[in-house]
Short mmCIF file of C-alpha atoms and ligand atoms in Angstrom, two decimals:
data_model
loop_
_atom_site.label_atom_id
_atom_site.label_comp_id
_atom_site.label_asym_id
_atom_site.label_seq_id
_atom_site.Cartn_x
_atom_site.Cartn_y
_atom_site.Cartn_z
CA MET A 1 0.03 -0.41 -0.61
CA ILE A 2 2.21 2.34 1.22
CA ALA A 3 5.36 1.26 -1.84
CA SER A 4 2.97 1.69 -4.40
CA ILE A 5 2.29 5.32 -2.78
CA LEU A 6 6.27 6.30 -2.32
CA HIS A 7 7.25 4.80 -6.10
CA LYS A 8 4.67 7.28 -7.82
CA SER A 9 6.64 10.18 -9.46
CA SER A 10 4.32 12.86 -8.19
CA LEU A 11 2.36 12.81 -4.98
CA SER A 12 -1.46 14.32 -4.56
CA HIS A 13 -2.79 15.60 -1.88
CA ALA A 14 -4.43 12.71 -1.08
CA ASP A 15 -0.69 11.02 -0.92
CA ILE A 16 0.48 12.84 1.27
CA VAL A 17 -2.16 13.38 3.59
CA GLN A 18 -2.00 8.91 3.64
CA LEU A 19 1.08 9.37 3.96
CA LEU A 20 1.18 11.64 7.34
CA GLU A 21 -1.25 9.58 9.01
CA ALA A 22 0.89 5.85 7.78
CA ASN A 23 0.57 3.81 11.25
CA GLU A 24 4.48 3.05 12.51
CA GLU A 25 5.09 0.44 10.30
CA ASP A 26 4.52 2.23 6.86
CA THR A 27 6.52 5.41 8.52
CA LYS A 28 9.37 3.12 9.18
CA VAL A 29 9.29 2.58 5.60
CA LEU A 30 8.25 6.59 4.65
CA PHE A 31 11.58 6.56 6.08
CA ALA A 32 13.35 4.20 5.17
CA HIS A 33 12.76 5.10 0.68
CA ALA A 34 13.66 8.58 2.45
CA ALA A 35 16.76 7.93 3.30
CA LYS A 36 17.47 6.37 -0.04
CA VAL A 37 16.06 9.24 -1.41
CA LYS A 38 18.70 11.79 0.31
CA GLU A 39 21.28 9.13 0.07
CA GLN A 40 21.17 9.34 -3.93
CA TYR A 41 20.97 12.96 -3.95
CA ILE A 42 22.65 14.82 -2.16
CA GLY A 43 24.93 12.33 -0.58
CA LYS A 44 25.67 12.04 3.37
CA LYS A 45 26.91 15.06 4.06
CA VAL A 46 25.53 17.29 6.79
CA TYR A 47 26.48 20.83 6.16
CA LEU A 48 26.77 24.07 9.61
CA ARG A 49 25.04 27.26 9.82
CA GLY A 50 26.16 29.07 12.69
CA LEU A 51 23.34 30.43 14.15
CA ILE A 52 24.38 34.34 15.35
CA GLU A 53 20.76 35.42 16.56
CA PHE A 54 21.56 39.04 16.92
CA SER A 55 18.37 40.52 18.34
CA ASN A 56 15.22 39.87 19.76
CA ILE A 57 13.71 42.84 19.28
CA CYS A 58 10.93 42.02 17.57
CA GLY A 59 8.44 45.18 16.09
CA LYS A 60 5.53 41.82 14.63
CA ASP A 61 3.12 40.65 17.11
CA CYS A 62 2.34 36.76 16.56
CA TYR A 63 0.36 34.74 18.40
CA TYR A 64 2.83 31.59 19.00
CA CYS A 65 6.27 33.84 19.80
CA GLY A 66 7.70 34.44 22.38
CA ILE A 67 9.71 37.07 21.56
CA ARG A 68 6.55 39.00 19.84
CA LYS A 69 5.99 43.05 20.42
CA SER A 70 3.51 42.95 22.74
CA ASN A 71 5.27 39.85 25.45
CA GLN A 72 6.98 42.66 27.92
CA LYS A 73 8.85 39.79 29.71
CA PRO A 74 11.82 38.94 28.11
CA LYS A 75 14.69 41.03 29.00
CA ARG A 76 15.30 42.92 25.33
CA PHE A 77 18.72 42.64 23.95
CA ASN A 78 20.79 43.31 20.58
CA LEU A 79 24.45 42.50 20.01
CA SER A 80 27.22 44.74 19.28
CA ASP A 81 28.94 44.58 15.79
CA GLU A 82 31.99 43.16 18.16
CA ALA A 83 30.04 40.67 19.15
CA ILE A 84 28.63 39.20 16.19
CA LEU A 85 31.61 39.90 14.11
CA SER A 86 33.85 37.75 16.70
CA ALA A 87 31.11 35.60 16.78
CA ALA A 88 31.50 34.40 13.12
CA ARG A 89 34.67 34.65 12.84
CA PHE A 90 34.29 31.20 15.41
CA ALA A 91 32.37 30.17 12.21
CA TYR A 92 34.84 30.84 10.36
CA GLU A 93 37.46 29.71 12.25
CA HIS A 94 36.50 26.34 12.82
CA ASN A 95 35.02 25.68 9.76
CA TYR A 96 31.76 26.05 10.13
CA ALA A 97 32.21 27.97 6.31
CA SER A 98 28.42 29.47 6.68
CA LEU A 99 26.46 31.90 8.82
CA ALA A 100 22.51 32.36 9.70
CA LEU A 101 22.02 35.96 11.50
CA GLN A 102 18.80 36.24 12.42
CA SER A 103 16.74 38.40 14.56
CA GLY A 104 13.37 40.20 15.21
CA GLU A 105 11.44 41.42 12.81
CA LEU A 106 12.56 45.01 11.93
CA GLN A 107 12.36 47.80 9.27
CA SER A 108 14.13 50.81 9.55
CA PRO A 109 16.32 52.66 6.78
CA ALA A 110 18.72 52.31 10.19
CA PHE A 111 18.23 48.04 10.83
CA THR A 112 18.81 47.60 6.88
CA LYS A 113 22.16 50.28 6.23
CA ARG A 114 23.13 47.71 10.31
CA VAL A 115 22.89 45.00 8.94
CA GLU A 116 24.40 45.28 5.32
CA GLU A 117 27.39 46.67 6.73
CA LEU A 118 27.99 43.30 9.21
CA LEU A 119 27.48 41.27 5.81
CA TYR A 120 30.34 43.57 4.43
CA LYS A 121 32.73 42.97 7.35
CA ILE A 122 31.79 39.37 7.13
CA GLN A 123 32.83 39.13 3.40
CA ASP A 124 36.56 41.18 4.63
CA LEU A 125 37.03 39.20 7.79
CA SER A 126 36.21 35.56 5.74
CA GLN A 127 37.77 36.75 2.34
CA GLY A 128 34.22 36.64 0.87
CA THR A 129 34.02 32.68 1.81
CA LEU A 130 31.48 32.76 4.30
CA GLY A 131 27.87 31.60 2.82
CA VAL A 132 25.85 33.33 5.02
CA THR A 133 22.05 32.73 5.25
CA LEU A 134 19.81 35.47 6.58
CA SER A 135 16.55 35.44 8.63
CA CYS A 136 15.27 38.91 9.36
CA GLY A 137 11.92 38.80 8.42
CA GLU A 138 9.93 41.01 5.53
CA GLN A 139 11.88 43.80 3.76
CA SER A 140 12.05 46.34 0.77
CA ARG A 141 12.75 44.93 -2.06
CA ASP A 142 15.63 47.92 -1.97
CA THR A 143 16.69 46.61 1.61
CA TYR A 144 16.89 42.45 0.60
CA GLN A 145 18.97 44.04 -2.68
CA ARG A 146 21.13 45.66 -0.32
CA TRP A 147 22.22 42.68 2.13
CA LYS A 148 22.26 40.86 -1.52
CA GLN A 149 24.46 42.72 -3.07
CA ALA A 150 26.28 43.15 0.73
CA GLY A 151 26.73 39.23 0.48
CA ALA A 152 23.73 37.32 1.33
CA SER A 153 22.93 34.31 -0.73
CA ARG A 154 20.97 33.19 1.14
CA TYR A 155 17.64 34.31 2.91
CA LEU A 156 15.05 32.00 4.98
CA LEU A 157 11.04 33.34 5.61
CA ARG A 158 8.89 30.52 7.31
CA ILE A 159 5.67 30.81 5.61
CA GLU A 160 4.66 29.83 8.88
CA ALA A 161 1.20 28.08 7.43
CA SER A 162 0.41 28.37 3.70
CA ASP A 163 -3.06 28.13 3.96
CA GLN A 164 -4.68 31.78 4.91
CA SER A 165 -7.19 31.36 7.23
CA LEU A 166 -5.20 29.16 9.29
CA TYR A 167 -2.40 31.78 9.35
CA GLN A 168 -4.54 34.83 10.44
CA LYS A 169 -5.47 32.74 12.73
CA LEU A 170 -2.08 33.00 14.17
CA HIS A 171 -1.55 36.51 13.21
CA PRO A 172 -2.61 39.62 13.98
CA ASN A 173 -5.37 40.49 10.97
CA ASN A 174 -3.88 43.90 10.61
CA ALA A 175 -1.52 45.25 7.21
CA LEU A 176 2.05 44.54 10.03
CA HIS A 177 1.31 40.28 9.56
CA SER A 178 0.00 40.18 5.76
CA PHE A 179 -0.60 37.16 4.24
CA SER A 180 -0.07 38.63 1.17
CA GLN A 181 2.60 40.52 2.02
CA ARG A 182 4.51 37.41 3.04
CA ILE A 183 3.89 35.54 -0.23
CA GLU A 184 5.24 38.25 -2.23
CA SER A 185 8.58 38.67 0.37
CA LEU A 186 9.10 34.98 -0.88
CA HIS A 187 8.30 36.23 -4.81
CA LEU A 188 10.60 38.99 -4.09
CA LEU A 189 13.49 36.74 -2.51
CA LYS A 190 13.60 34.57 -5.77
CA GLU A 191 13.25 37.19 -7.94
CA LEU A 192 16.38 39.06 -7.05
CA GLY A 193 18.66 35.60 -6.77
CA TYR A 194 18.41 34.06 -3.23
CA GLN A 195 18.71 30.87 -2.45
CA THR A 196 15.48 30.69 -1.05
CA GLY A 197 14.37 29.11 2.03
CA THR A 198 11.47 29.08 3.99
CA GLY A 199 8.82 26.53 6.41
CA VAL A 200 6.21 26.29 8.54
CA MET A 201 5.26 24.75 12.48
CA ILE A 202 3.98 21.19 12.61
CA GLY A 203 1.45 20.49 15.30
CA LEU A 204 -0.04 24.16 15.96
CA PRO A 205 -3.65 24.49 17.13
CA PHE A 206 -6.41 24.00 14.41
CA GLN A 207 -3.87 22.21 12.22
CA THR A 208 -4.63 18.91 9.87
CA THR A 209 -3.05 16.67 8.08
CA ALA A 210 -4.62 18.61 5.68
CA HIS A 211 -3.61 21.31 5.63
CA LEU A 212 0.16 20.33 5.96
CA ALA A 213 0.32 18.12 3.35
CA ASN A 214 -1.37 22.04 1.42
CA ASP A 215 2.26 23.30 2.72
CA LEU A 216 4.57 20.62 1.26
CA LEU A 217 3.12 21.30 -1.86
CA PHE A 218 3.35 24.34 -0.90
CA MET A 219 6.85 24.60 -1.28
CA GLN A 220 6.93 22.19 -4.41
CA GLN A 221 4.91 24.28 -6.21
CA LEU A 222 7.42 27.57 -4.53
CA ASP A 223 10.18 25.81 -5.93
CA ILE A 224 12.05 26.86 -3.11
CA ASP A 225 16.07 25.85 -2.37
CA MET A 226 15.77 25.13 0.95
CA CYS A 227 13.46 24.69 3.91
CA GLY A 228 13.40 24.48 7.56
CA MET A 229 10.70 23.52 9.71
CA GLY A 230 9.74 22.16 13.38
CA PRO A 231 7.34 21.46 15.28
CA TYR A 232 5.23 24.14 17.56
CA ILE A 233 6.40 24.41 20.77
CA LEU A 234 4.57 26.58 23.74
CA HIS A 235 5.34 28.89 25.35
CA GLU A 236 3.44 30.67 27.84
CA ASP A 237 3.17 34.65 27.49
CA THR A 238 1.40 34.25 24.17
CA PRO A 239 -1.91 33.87 23.32
CA LEU A 240 -1.59 30.48 21.44
CA PHE A 241 -1.11 28.68 25.01
CA GLN A 242 -4.83 28.99 25.76
CA TYR A 243 -5.02 26.14 23.03
CA ALA A 244 -2.35 23.85 25.38
CA SER A 245 -5.21 21.19 25.54
CA THR A 246 -6.11 20.85 22.12
CA LEU A 247 -2.31 20.03 20.75
CA LEU A 248 -1.16 16.18 19.62
CA PRO A 249 0.83 15.48 22.69
CA LEU A 250 4.31 16.62 22.04
CA GLN A 251 6.04 12.51 20.68
CA LYS A 252 3.04 12.93 18.07
CA ARG A 253 4.31 15.79 17.47
CA LEU A 254 7.88 14.76 16.78
CA GLU A 255 6.95 12.04 14.81
CA LEU A 256 4.83 14.71 12.22
CA SER A 257 7.81 16.86 11.41
CA LEU A 258 9.67 13.74 10.78
CA LYS A 259 7.38 12.28 8.54
CA MET A 260 6.96 16.09 6.91
CA VAL A 261 10.93 16.06 6.67
CA ALA A 262 10.84 12.85 4.59
CA ILE A 263 8.41 13.88 2.84
CA LEU A 264 9.54 16.98 1.04
CA ARG A 265 13.04 14.55 0.46
CA ILE A 266 10.75 12.49 -1.75
CA LEU A 267 8.93 15.51 -2.91
CA MET A 268 12.62 17.84 -3.82
CA LYS A 269 15.24 15.81 -3.62
CA ASP A 270 18.17 17.86 -4.66
CA ILE A 271 17.27 21.40 -1.46
CA ASN A 272 18.51 22.36 1.76
CA ILE A 273 16.59 20.56 4.50
CA ALA A 274 17.38 22.25 8.05
CA ALA A 275 17.52 19.46 10.61
CA THR A 276 16.15 22.89 13.32
CA THR A 277 16.31 23.44 16.90
CA ALA A 278 12.74 22.76 17.97
CA LEU A 279 13.20 19.08 17.23
CA GLN A 280 15.61 19.63 19.75
CA ALA A 281 13.49 20.94 22.35
CA ILE A 282 11.81 17.69 22.17
CA SER A 283 13.76 15.44 22.31
CA PRO A 284 18.23 15.84 22.16
CA THR A 285 18.42 12.68 19.61
CA ALA A 286 15.56 14.09 17.28
CA ARG A 287 18.11 16.26 15.38
CA GLU A 288 19.73 13.18 14.15
CA ARG A 289 17.09 11.01 13.39
CA ALA A 290 15.84 13.81 11.01
CA VAL A 291 19.56 14.19 9.50
CA ALA A 292 19.16 10.24 8.66
CA ILE A 293 16.25 10.19 7.25
CA GLY A 294 16.49 13.62 5.10
CA ALA A 295 17.94 16.45 6.69
CA ASN A 296 20.92 17.78 5.74
CA VAL A 297 21.22 21.22 7.23
CA LEU A 298 22.65 21.73 11.18
CA MET A 299 22.05 25.31 13.06
CA PRO A 300 24.63 25.49 15.93
CA ASN A 301 24.12 28.45 18.12
CA ILE A 302 26.94 30.43 17.91
CA THR A 303 24.95 33.34 19.68
CA PRO A 304 27.19 34.17 22.78
CA GLY A 305 26.16 32.61 25.71
CA SER A 306 24.89 35.12 27.78
CA TYR A 307 22.35 36.21 25.34
CA ARG A 308 21.15 33.35 24.16
CA ASP A 309 18.59 32.57 27.65
CA ASP A 310 17.09 35.42 25.83
CA TYR A 311 16.10 34.48 22.76
CA HIS A 312 13.34 32.54 24.03
CA LEU A 313 10.95 32.51 21.25
CA TYR A 314 9.71 28.92 22.58
CA GLN A 315 10.00 26.56 25.99
CA ASN A 316 12.52 24.35 26.68
CA LYS A 317 14.92 26.34 23.76
CA PRO A 318 17.97 24.54 23.66
CA LYS A 319 21.45 26.80 24.51
CA SER A 320 23.95 24.90 23.88
CA ALA A 321 26.01 25.14 20.96
CA ALA A 322 26.05 21.01 20.97
CA ILE A 323 28.33 20.73 18.28
CA ALA A 324 31.56 19.28 17.37
CA THR A 325 34.12 22.70 16.02
CA GLN A 326 36.69 21.81 13.58
CA ASP A 327 40.46 23.52 14.57
CA THR A 328 41.29 24.78 11.12
CA GLU A 329 44.56 24.51 11.97
CA HIS A 330 44.10 20.29 12.43
CA PRO A 331 41.21 19.56 10.02
CA GLN A 332 39.44 16.23 11.17
CA THR A 333 36.68 13.96 10.31
CA ALA A 334 33.39 14.63 12.64
CA PHE A 335 30.33 12.79 12.59
CA PHE A 336 26.24 13.46 13.01
CA GLY A 337 24.71 10.08 13.65
CA ASN A 338 25.88 8.82 11.07
CA ALA A 339 25.97 12.02 8.36
CA GLU A 340 29.39 13.15 7.86
CA ILE A 341 29.96 17.16 8.68
CA GLY A 342 31.42 19.26 5.94
CA PHE A 343 32.95 21.01 7.11
CA GLY A 344 34.67 24.16 5.20
CA LYS A 345 32.37 22.80 2.79
CA CYS A 346 29.08 26.43 2.59
CA GLY A 347 27.05 23.42 1.87
CA ASP A 348 24.69 25.81 -1.21
CA SER A 349 21.27 24.63 -1.89
CA PRO A 350 21.76 22.04 -5.21
CA HIS A 351 18.43 22.70 -6.34
CA PHE A 352 19.30 25.89 -6.40
CA PHE A 353 22.31 25.93 -8.95
CA ARG A 354 20.51 23.07 -10.71
CA LYS A 355 18.12 24.74 -12.02
CA HIS A 356 20.44 28.27 -13.03
CA ASN A 357 22.16 26.26 -14.54
CA SER A 358 19.49 24.85 -16.48
CA SER A 359 18.15 27.53 -17.18
CA ASP A 360 21.29 28.68 -18.59
CA LYS A 361 21.56 26.38 -21.30
CA ILE A 362 18.18 27.19 -22.65
CA LYS A 363 19.76 30.89 -22.53
N1 5AD B 1 7.75 26.78 18.32
C1 5AD B 1 7.50 26.59 17.37
N2 5AD B 1 8.47 27.29 16.60
C2 5AD B 1 8.52 28.66 17.11
N3 5AD B 1 8.84 29.42 16.18
C3 5AD B 1 8.73 31.25 16.72
N4 5AD B 1 8.06 30.49 17.82
C4 5AD B 1 7.69 28.85 18.06
C5 5AD B 1 7.01 28.50 18.73
N5 5AD B 1 6.53 28.54 20.06
C6 5AD B 1 9.59 29.21 14.71
C7 5AD B 1 8.83 30.28 13.56
C8 5AD B 1 9.56 31.82 13.28
C9 5AD B 1 10.97 30.41 14.12
C10 5AD B 1 12.26 31.80 14.10
O1 5AD B 1 11.24 30.33 15.13
O2 5AD B 1 8.94 29.74 11.94
O3 5AD B 1 9.45 31.87 11.95
#
């Protein structure tokens, strides 16, 4: 039964729902198939992005997020340029080869300029070799363009939920949280030549497997290059906390998240898929499991230790880097689960380059 779905050349919405609802035995078959697809198209490597959460100051008020503007509890921080650059230098010197810069969402000329200047400095300190992913929310075309010019080659903007009515249950209904603007931003990023990533939260209140199947088809249709998605985890100081009793148990949210990773790997064979931190919040070995069945990117947190507590998106968010580092002077092989860590390799999305090379040929 499940084998016949897995061998189809394209998966329908109904097929994906069936995979998401697969029982334990069928899930093993799904995972084994996804692992094979990963090995064939991506190999056994896993690539690193040193994650720097450089500010938790946020202008948005998303109902799920612990650093939402209206939450008075978190101590707001904004790392100094020196602290950010020293974390970037750490990633460079330890052969991570890529960085992810993430922050709360702010739109201002000063913020645009600051990130732009940091990007130039990061290129300088790494002789232009560090791959940089930005995750700083919705911005204007001009801002995205300037950041690209300054050295960011990838951008991660999660759609969070690709169904408009679900999206609107998770966000205030106003211009600052417009669903169509978020979609528009994703199109802009693609158009400007970023390796473009998106993702969703899994196990949200009101969310069904039909929604999740559509999320995967949305990613396929948008033809994304990268994905970061993970389980929804409660935060007590947010509006969604009131729905705590309606949620799937944590273990079920974890299993569903792993299924999402496996199915996405089957649907989009050569994109980059992250084993996200939220998985680790449920189980210390969840990221290894995700890597075994489809994920190929890890984002170890290299934010200076004293600030890690304050980037508190959800309960039980892991704080440690929890990843081997490699000294440039003494390179050695290291593994994460069964995957070899791609030290020194920036691990661009193969999908992005395949797409662009084939369109070059068409020209
Ligand atoms: N549970 C899981 N993920 C969350 N994020 C924000 N709040 C939560 C939560 N409560 C995710 C969002 C956002 C990313 C930075 O963190 O998907 O895009």
